């Protein structure tokens, strides 16, 4: 029945969340954890049942090198943009405001590219350069969906740290479900995007 299916899905997301947190502890492995999370949540979004832990660890191992390099590239770019945003925070006038807006927009662009890049790594085989290029293309081509995925992430994090009382309630949520729920929601959107791309590719092959 629907209740038991919902509870089962919640249990899967909780297991995924714990696996993600454990595998992300060394920090530099976060990219591989992102990819492994998308590998499983994309299947969950398509209602493909399977072994959660086995699927996560399989993807973590298979995509470790590529996902880690992509993570480090995005981290360096995001770090530079964050530093520029900080340095321009004290700049006054319209020029300072314009610079902050540009750097903030580029930071959000990097975040969106990261969402697509790790999901693409989880689903398709491609080079690092090809994956990042395709991620950037999808970010711009599917701009409304890109904005929505980034907005959901920022909104949940922003609400969680709004004040000390909310932080107290949010910590158990993030420890048990927070990260995996965001990935699952994103996967619902990504599933449609990837399905459209795959259908278009199949039509071109048939022609």
Coordinates of C-alpha atoms in Angstrom, one line a residue:
X1 CA 0.0 0.0 0.0
X2 CA 1.0 3.6 -0.4
X3 CA 1.9 4.2 3.2
X4 CA 4.4 1.3 3.2
X5 CA 5.9 2.4 -0.1
X6 CA 6.4 5.9 1.3
X7 CA 8.0 4.5 4.5
X8 CA 10.2 2.3 2.3
X9 CA 11.3 5.3 0.2
X10 CA 12.0 7.3 3.4
X11 CA 14.1 4.4 4.7
X12 CA 16.1 4.3 1.4
X13 CA 16.7 8.1 1.6
X14 CA 17.9 7.8 5.2
X15 CA 20.3 5.0 4.3
X16 CA 21.6 7.1 1.4
X17 CA 22.0 10.2 3.6
X18 CA 24.1 8.2 6.1
X19 CA 26.3 6.7 3.3
X20 CA 26.8 10.1 1.8
X21 CA 27.9 11.7 5.1
X22 CA 30.3 8.8 5.9
X23 CA 31.9 8.7 2.5
X24 CA 32.2 12.5 2.3
X25 CA 34.1 12.9 5.6
X26 CA 37.6 13.1 3.9
X27 CA 36.2 16.2 2.0
X28 CA 38.0 15.4 -1.3
X29 CA 35.7 12.4 -1.8
X30 CA 32.6 14.6 -1.8
X31 CA 32.5 14.5 -5.6
X32 CA 32.4 10.7 -5.7
X33 CA 29.7 10.8 -3.0
X34 CA 27.6 13.3 -5.1
X35 CA 27.9 11.0 -8.1
X36 CA 27.0 7.9 -6.1
X37 CA 24.0 9.7 -4.6
X38 CA 22.8 10.6 -8.1
X39 CA 23.3 7.1 -9.4
X40 CA 20.9 5.8 -6.8
X41 CA 18.4 8.7 -6.6
X42 CA 18.0 8.7 -10.4
X43 CA 17.0 5.1 -10.2
X44 CA 14.6 5.8 -7.3
X45 CA 13.1 8.7 -9.3
X46 CA 12.4 6.2 -12.1
X47 CA 11.0 3.7 -9.6
X48 CA 13.8 1.2 -10.3
X49 CA 14.2 -0.8 -7.2
X50 CA 17.6 -2.1 -6.2
X51 CA 20.1 -2.5 -3.5
X52 CA 20.7 1.0 -2.1
X53 CA 24.1 0.5 -0.4
X54 CA 25.4 -1.8 -3.1
X55 CA 24.5 0.7 -5.9
X56 CA 25.9 3.6 -4.0
X57 CA 29.2 1.9 -3.3
X58 CA 29.5 0.6 -6.8
X59 CA 29.1 4.0 -8.3
X60 CA 31.4 5.6 -5.7
X61 CA 34.2 3.1 -6.7
X62 CA 33.7 3.2 -10.5
X63 CA 33.4 7.0 -10.8
X64 CA 35.8 8.0 -8.0
X65 CA 38.6 9.4 -10.2
X66 CA 36.5 11.4 -12.6
X67 CA 34.1 12.6 -10.0
X68 CA 36.9 13.7 -7.7
X69 CA 38.7 15.6 -10.5
X70 CA 35.4 17.4 -11.4
X71 CA 34.8 18.2 -7.8
X72 CA 38.3 19.7 -7.3
X73 CA 37.9 21.8 -10.5
X74 CA 34.5 23.2 -9.5
X75 CA 35.8 23.7 -5.9
X76 CA 38.8 25.8 -7.1
X77 CA 36.6 27.9 -9.5
X78 CA 33.9 28.3 -6.8
X79 CA 36.6 29.3 -4.3
X80 CA 38.1 32.0 -6.5
X81 CA 34.6 33.4 -7.2
X82 CA 33.8 33.3 -3.5
X83 CA 37.0 35.2 -2.7
X84 CA 36.2 37.8 -5.4
X85 CA 32.7 38.2 -3.9
X86 CA 34.2 38.7 -0.5
X87 CA 36.7 41.2 -1.7
X88 CA 34.1 43.3 -3.4
X89 CA 31.7 43.2 -0.5
X90 CA 33.2 46.4 0.8
X91 CA 33.1 48.1 -2.5
X92 CA 30.6 51.0 -2.6
X93 CA 28.5 52.5 -5.4
X94 CA 27.0 51.0 -8.5
X95 CA 30.3 49.5 -9.6
X96 CA 30.6 47.5 -6.4
X97 CA 27.0 46.3 -6.6
X98 CA 27.5 45.3 -10.2
X99 CA 30.6 43.3 -9.4
X100 CA 28.9 41.5 -6.5
X101 CA 26.0 40.6 -8.7
X102 CA 28.3 39.2 -11.4
X103 CA 30.3 37.1 -9.0
X104 CA 27.2 35.9 -7.2
X105 CA 25.6 34.9 -10.5
X106 CA 28.8 33.1 -11.6
X107 CA 28.9 31.3 -8.3
X108 CA 25.3 30.1 -8.8
X109 CA 26.3 29.0 -12.3
X110 CA 29.1 26.9 -10.9
X111 CA 26.6 25.3 -8.5
X112 CA 24.2 24.5 -11.3
X113 CA 26.9 23.1 -13.5
X114 CA 28.0 20.9 -10.6
X115 CA 24.5 19.4 -10.2
X116 CA 24.5 18.4 -13.9
X117 CA 28.1 17.3 -14.0
X118 CA 27.8 14.8 -11.2
X119 CA 24.4 13.5 -12.4
X120 CA 25.9 13.1 -15.9
X121 CA 28.9 11.2 -14.5
X122 CA 26.6 8.9 -12.7
X123 CA 24.5 8.2 -15.8
X124 CA 26.8 8.4 -18.8
X125 CA 30.3 7.6 -19.8
X126 CA 32.2 10.6 -21.0
X127 CA 35.5 12.5 -20.6
X128 CA 35.9 15.1 -17.8
X129 CA 36.0 17.8 -20.4
X130 CA 33.0 16.5 -22.2
X131 CA 31.0 16.1 -19.0
X132 CA 31.7 19.6 -17.8
X133 CA 30.9 21.0 -21.3
X134 CA 27.6 19.1 -21.4
X135 CA 26.8 20.2 -17.9
X136 CA 27.3 23.9 -18.8
X137 CA 25.2 23.4 -22.0
X138 CA 22.3 21.8 -20.0
X139 CA 22.5 24.5 -17.4
X140 CA 21.9 27.2 -20.0
X141 CA 19.5 25.1 -22.2
X142 CA 17.3 24.1 -19.3
X143 CA 17.7 27.3 -17.4
X144 CA 14.3 27.2 -15.6
X145 CA 15.0 23.7 -14.2
X146 CA 18.6 24.8 -13.3
X147 CA 17.3 27.8 -11.4
X148 CA 14.7 25.6 -9.6
X149 CA 17.3 23.0 -8.5
X150 CA 19.7 25.6 -7.2
X151 CA 16.8 27.6 -5.5
X152 CA 15.6 24.4 -3.7
X153 CA 19.0 23.8 -2.3
X154 CA 19.7 27.3 -1.2
X155 CA 16.2 27.7 0.3
X156 CA 16.5 24.6 2.4
X157 CA 20.0 25.5 3.6
X158 CA 18.9 29.2 4.2
X159 CA 15.8 28.1 6.3
X160 CA 17.9 25.7 8.3
X161 CA 20.4 28.4 9.4
X162 CA 17.9 31.2 9.7
X163 CA 18.3 31.3 13.5
X164 CA 19.7 29.2 16.3
X165 CA 16.3 27.6 17.1
X166 CA 15.9 26.4 13.5
X167 CA 19.5 25.1 13.4
X168 CA 18.7 22.9 16.4
X169 CA 15.7 21.4 14.6
X170 CA 17.5 21.2 11.3
X171 CA 20.5 19.3 12.4
X172 CA 18.7 15.9 12.8
X173 CA 16.9 16.6 9.5
X174 CA 20.2 17.0 7.6
X175 CA 21.8 14.1 9.5
X176 CA 19.0 11.7 8.5
X177 CA 17.3 13.0 5.3
X178 CA 18.4 16.5 4.2
X179 CA 21.0 15.8 1.6
X180 CA 19.3 12.8 0.0
X181 CA 15.9 14.5 -0.3
X182 CA 17.5 17.4 -2.2
X183 CA 19.2 14.9 -4.6
X184 CA 15.9 12.9 -5.0
X185 CA 14.0 16.1 -5.8
X186 CA 16.7 17.1 -8.3
X187 CA 16.6 13.6 -9.8
X188 CA 12.9 13.9 -10.5
X189 CA 13.7 17.0 -12.7
X190 CA 16.9 15.5 -14.1
X191 CA 15.1 12.3 -15.1
X192 CA 12.8 14.3 -17.5
X193 CA 15.7 16.2 -18.9
X194 CA 17.8 13.1 -19.6
X195 CA 14.7 11.2 -21.0
X196 CA 14.2 14.0 -23.5
X197 CA 17.9 13.9 -24.5
X198 CA 17.8 10.1 -24.9
X199 CA 14.6 10.1 -26.9
X200 CA 16.0 12.8 -29.2
X201 CA 19.3 10.8 -29.6
X202 CA 17.3 7.6 -30.5
X203 CA 15.3 9.5 -33.1
X204 CA 18.5 10.8 -34.7
X205 CA 20.0 7.2 -34.8
X206 CA 16.9 5.8 -36.4
X207 CA 16.9 8.5 -39.1

